[in-house]
PDB file of C-alpha atoms in Angstrom:
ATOM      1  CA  UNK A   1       0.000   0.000   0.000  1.00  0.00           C
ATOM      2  CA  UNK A   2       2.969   2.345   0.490  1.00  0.00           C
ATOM      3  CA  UNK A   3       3.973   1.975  -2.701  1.00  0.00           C
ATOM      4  CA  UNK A   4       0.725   3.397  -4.215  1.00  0.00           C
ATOM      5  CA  UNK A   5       0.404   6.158  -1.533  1.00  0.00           C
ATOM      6  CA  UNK A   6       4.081   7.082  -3.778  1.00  0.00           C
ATOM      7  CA  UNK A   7       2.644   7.021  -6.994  1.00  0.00           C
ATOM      8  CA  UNK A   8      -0.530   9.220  -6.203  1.00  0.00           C
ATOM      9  CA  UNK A   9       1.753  11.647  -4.913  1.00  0.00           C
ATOM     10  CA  UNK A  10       4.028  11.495  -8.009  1.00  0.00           C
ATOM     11  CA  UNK A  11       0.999  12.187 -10.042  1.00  0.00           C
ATOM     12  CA  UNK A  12      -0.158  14.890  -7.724  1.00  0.00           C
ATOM     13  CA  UNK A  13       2.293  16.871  -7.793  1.00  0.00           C
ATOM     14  CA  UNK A  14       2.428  16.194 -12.062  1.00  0.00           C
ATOM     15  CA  UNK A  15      -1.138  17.939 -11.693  1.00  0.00           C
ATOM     16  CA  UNK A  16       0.577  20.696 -10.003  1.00  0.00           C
ATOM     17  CA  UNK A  17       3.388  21.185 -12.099  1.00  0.00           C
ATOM     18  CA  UNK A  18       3.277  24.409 -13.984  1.00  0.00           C
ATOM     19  CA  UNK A  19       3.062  23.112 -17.585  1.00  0.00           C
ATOM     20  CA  UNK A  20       1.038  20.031 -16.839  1.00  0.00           C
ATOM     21  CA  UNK A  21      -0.071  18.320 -20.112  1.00  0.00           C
ATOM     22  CA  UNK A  22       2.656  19.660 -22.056  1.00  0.00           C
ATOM     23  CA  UNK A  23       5.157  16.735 -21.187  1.00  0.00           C
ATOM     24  CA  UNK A  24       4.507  15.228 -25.056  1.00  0.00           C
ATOM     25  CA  UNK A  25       6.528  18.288 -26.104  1.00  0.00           C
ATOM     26  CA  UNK A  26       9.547  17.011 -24.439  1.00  0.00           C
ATOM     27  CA  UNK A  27      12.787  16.382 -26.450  1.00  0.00           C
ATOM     28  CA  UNK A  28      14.553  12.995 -25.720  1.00  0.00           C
ATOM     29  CA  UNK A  29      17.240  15.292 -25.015  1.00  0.00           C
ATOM     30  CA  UNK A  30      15.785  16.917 -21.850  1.00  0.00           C
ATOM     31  CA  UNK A  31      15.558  13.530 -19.939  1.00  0.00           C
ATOM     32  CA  UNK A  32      18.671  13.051 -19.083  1.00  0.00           C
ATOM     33  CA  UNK A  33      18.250  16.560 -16.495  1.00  0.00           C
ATOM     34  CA  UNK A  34      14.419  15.469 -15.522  1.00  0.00           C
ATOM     35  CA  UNK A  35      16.038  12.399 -14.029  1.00  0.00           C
ATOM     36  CA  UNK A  36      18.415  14.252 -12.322  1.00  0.00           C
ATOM     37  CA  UNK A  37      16.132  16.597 -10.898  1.00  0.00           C
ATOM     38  CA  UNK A  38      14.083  13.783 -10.552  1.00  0.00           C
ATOM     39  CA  UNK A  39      16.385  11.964  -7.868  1.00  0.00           C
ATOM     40  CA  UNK A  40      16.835  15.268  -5.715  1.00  0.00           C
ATOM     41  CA  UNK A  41      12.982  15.403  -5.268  1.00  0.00           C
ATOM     42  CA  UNK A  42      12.397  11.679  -4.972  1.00  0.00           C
ATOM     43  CA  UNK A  43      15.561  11.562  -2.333  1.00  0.00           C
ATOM     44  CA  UNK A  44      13.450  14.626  -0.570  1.00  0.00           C
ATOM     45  CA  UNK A  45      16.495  16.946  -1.348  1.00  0.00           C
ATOM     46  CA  UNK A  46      19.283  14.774   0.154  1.00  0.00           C
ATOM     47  CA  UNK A  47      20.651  13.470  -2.724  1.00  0.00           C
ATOM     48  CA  UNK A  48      21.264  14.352  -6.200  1.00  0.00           C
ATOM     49  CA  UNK A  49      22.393  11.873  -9.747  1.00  0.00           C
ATOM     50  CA  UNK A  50      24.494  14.571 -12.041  1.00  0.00           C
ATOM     51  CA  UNK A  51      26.645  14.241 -15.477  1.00  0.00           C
ATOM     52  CA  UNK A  52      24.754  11.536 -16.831  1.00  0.00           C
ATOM     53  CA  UNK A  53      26.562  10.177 -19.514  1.00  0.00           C
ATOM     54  CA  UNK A  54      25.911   7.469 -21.964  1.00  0.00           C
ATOM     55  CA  UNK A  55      23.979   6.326 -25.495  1.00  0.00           C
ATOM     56  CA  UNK A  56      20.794   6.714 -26.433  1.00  0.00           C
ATOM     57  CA  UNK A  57      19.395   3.810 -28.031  1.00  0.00           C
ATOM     58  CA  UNK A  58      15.833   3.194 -30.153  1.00  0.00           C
ATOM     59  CA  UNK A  59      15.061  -0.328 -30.125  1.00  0.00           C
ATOM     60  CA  UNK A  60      13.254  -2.147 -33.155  1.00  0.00           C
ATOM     61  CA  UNK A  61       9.960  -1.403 -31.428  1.00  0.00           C
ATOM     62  CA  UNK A  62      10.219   2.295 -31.348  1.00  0.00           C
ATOM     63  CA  UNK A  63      11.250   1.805 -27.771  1.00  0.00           C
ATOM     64  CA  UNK A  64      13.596   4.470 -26.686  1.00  0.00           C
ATOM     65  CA  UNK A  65      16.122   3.885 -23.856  1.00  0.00           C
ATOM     66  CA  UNK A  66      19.210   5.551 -22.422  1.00  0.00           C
ATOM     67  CA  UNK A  67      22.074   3.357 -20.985  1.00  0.00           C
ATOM     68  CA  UNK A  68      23.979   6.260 -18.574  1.00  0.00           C
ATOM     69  CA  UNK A  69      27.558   5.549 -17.079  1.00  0.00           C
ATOM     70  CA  UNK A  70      29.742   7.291 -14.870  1.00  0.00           C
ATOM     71  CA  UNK A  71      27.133   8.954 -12.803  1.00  0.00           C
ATOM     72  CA  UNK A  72      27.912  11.735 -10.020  1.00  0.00           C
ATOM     73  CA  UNK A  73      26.013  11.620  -6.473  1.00  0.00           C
ATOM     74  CA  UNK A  74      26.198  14.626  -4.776  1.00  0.00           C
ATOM     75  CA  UNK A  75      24.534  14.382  -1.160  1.00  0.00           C
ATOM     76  CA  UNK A  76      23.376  17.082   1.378  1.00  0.00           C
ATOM     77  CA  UNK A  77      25.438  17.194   4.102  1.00  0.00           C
ATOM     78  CA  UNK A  78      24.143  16.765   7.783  1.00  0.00           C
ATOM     79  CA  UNK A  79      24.923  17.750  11.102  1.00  0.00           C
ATOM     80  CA  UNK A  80      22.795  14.862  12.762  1.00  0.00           C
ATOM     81  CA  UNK A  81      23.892  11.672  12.862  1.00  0.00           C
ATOM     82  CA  UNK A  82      22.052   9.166  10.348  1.00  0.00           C
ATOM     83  CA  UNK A  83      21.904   7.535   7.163  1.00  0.00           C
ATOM     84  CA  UNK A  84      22.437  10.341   4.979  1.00  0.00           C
ATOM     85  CA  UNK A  85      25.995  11.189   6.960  1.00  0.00           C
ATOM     86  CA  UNK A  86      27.336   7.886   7.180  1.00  0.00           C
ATOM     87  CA  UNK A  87      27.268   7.593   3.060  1.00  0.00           C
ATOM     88  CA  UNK A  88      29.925   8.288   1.118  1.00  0.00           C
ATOM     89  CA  UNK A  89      30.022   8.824  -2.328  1.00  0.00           C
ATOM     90  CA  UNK A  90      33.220   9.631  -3.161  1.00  0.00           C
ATOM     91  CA  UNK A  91      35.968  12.270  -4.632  1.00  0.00           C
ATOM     92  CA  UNK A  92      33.323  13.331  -7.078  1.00  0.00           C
ATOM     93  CA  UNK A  93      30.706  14.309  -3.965  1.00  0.00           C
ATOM     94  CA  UNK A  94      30.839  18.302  -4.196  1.00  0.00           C
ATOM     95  CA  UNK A  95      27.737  18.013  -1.604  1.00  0.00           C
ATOM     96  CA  UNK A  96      25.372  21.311  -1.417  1.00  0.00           C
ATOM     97  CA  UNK A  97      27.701  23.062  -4.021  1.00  0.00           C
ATOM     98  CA  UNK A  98      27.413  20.330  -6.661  1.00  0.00           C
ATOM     99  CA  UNK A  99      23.580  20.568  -6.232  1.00  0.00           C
ATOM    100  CA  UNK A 100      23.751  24.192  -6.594  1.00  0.00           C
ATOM    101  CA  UNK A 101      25.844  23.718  -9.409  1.00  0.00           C
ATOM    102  CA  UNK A 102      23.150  21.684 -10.887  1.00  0.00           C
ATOM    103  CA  UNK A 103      20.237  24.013 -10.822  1.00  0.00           C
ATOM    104  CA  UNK A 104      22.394  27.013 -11.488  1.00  0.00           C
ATOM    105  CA  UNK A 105      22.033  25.570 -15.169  1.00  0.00           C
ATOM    106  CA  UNK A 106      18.655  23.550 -14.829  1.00  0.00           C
ATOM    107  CA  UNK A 107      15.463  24.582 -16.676  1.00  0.00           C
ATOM    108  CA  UNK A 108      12.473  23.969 -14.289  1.00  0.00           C
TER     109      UNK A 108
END
């Protein structure tokens, strides 16, 4: 059941979003940054996925598909102790600066 409660809230806040309906004018090119952006909401800002590299790929079926390598995690930092602290994610992990960094050049 907690799974669902996850979904409806998903597609809540899609019926909130400021362009709602318009996400059939998306290019495949903007995904890669919606996913991103994507894992800092899901992670409820703790956590974000950045410089997603890798191929795009159309299958026979029309299916299209991205295979990303080399991601970057870049995690909030916290005071308390917890899960969030204990992670490490390494050299690449600029913390709140990489997120900034991040939606310094994201289109909402």
């Amino acid at each position: 059941e907690e799974e669902s409660d996850e979904k409806e809230d998903i597609f809540r806040d899609q019926a909130n979003a400021p362009d709602y309906g318009s996400y059939g004018k998306l290019k495949d090119s903007d995904f890669p940054q919606a996913f991103s952006h994507f894992t800092y909401e899901q992670s409820k800002k703790n956590l974000i996925v950045v410089d997603l590299q890798g191929v795009f790929e159309v299958s026979g079926d029309g299916t299209k598909s991205y295979r990303f390598t080399d991601p970057v995690i870049h995690k909030r930092t916290h005071k308390k102790a917890g899960q969030m602290r204990r992670w490490s994610f390494g050299r690449t992990d600029r913390h709140e600066k990489g997120m900034q960094a991040f939606f310094h050049t994201h289109e909402r």
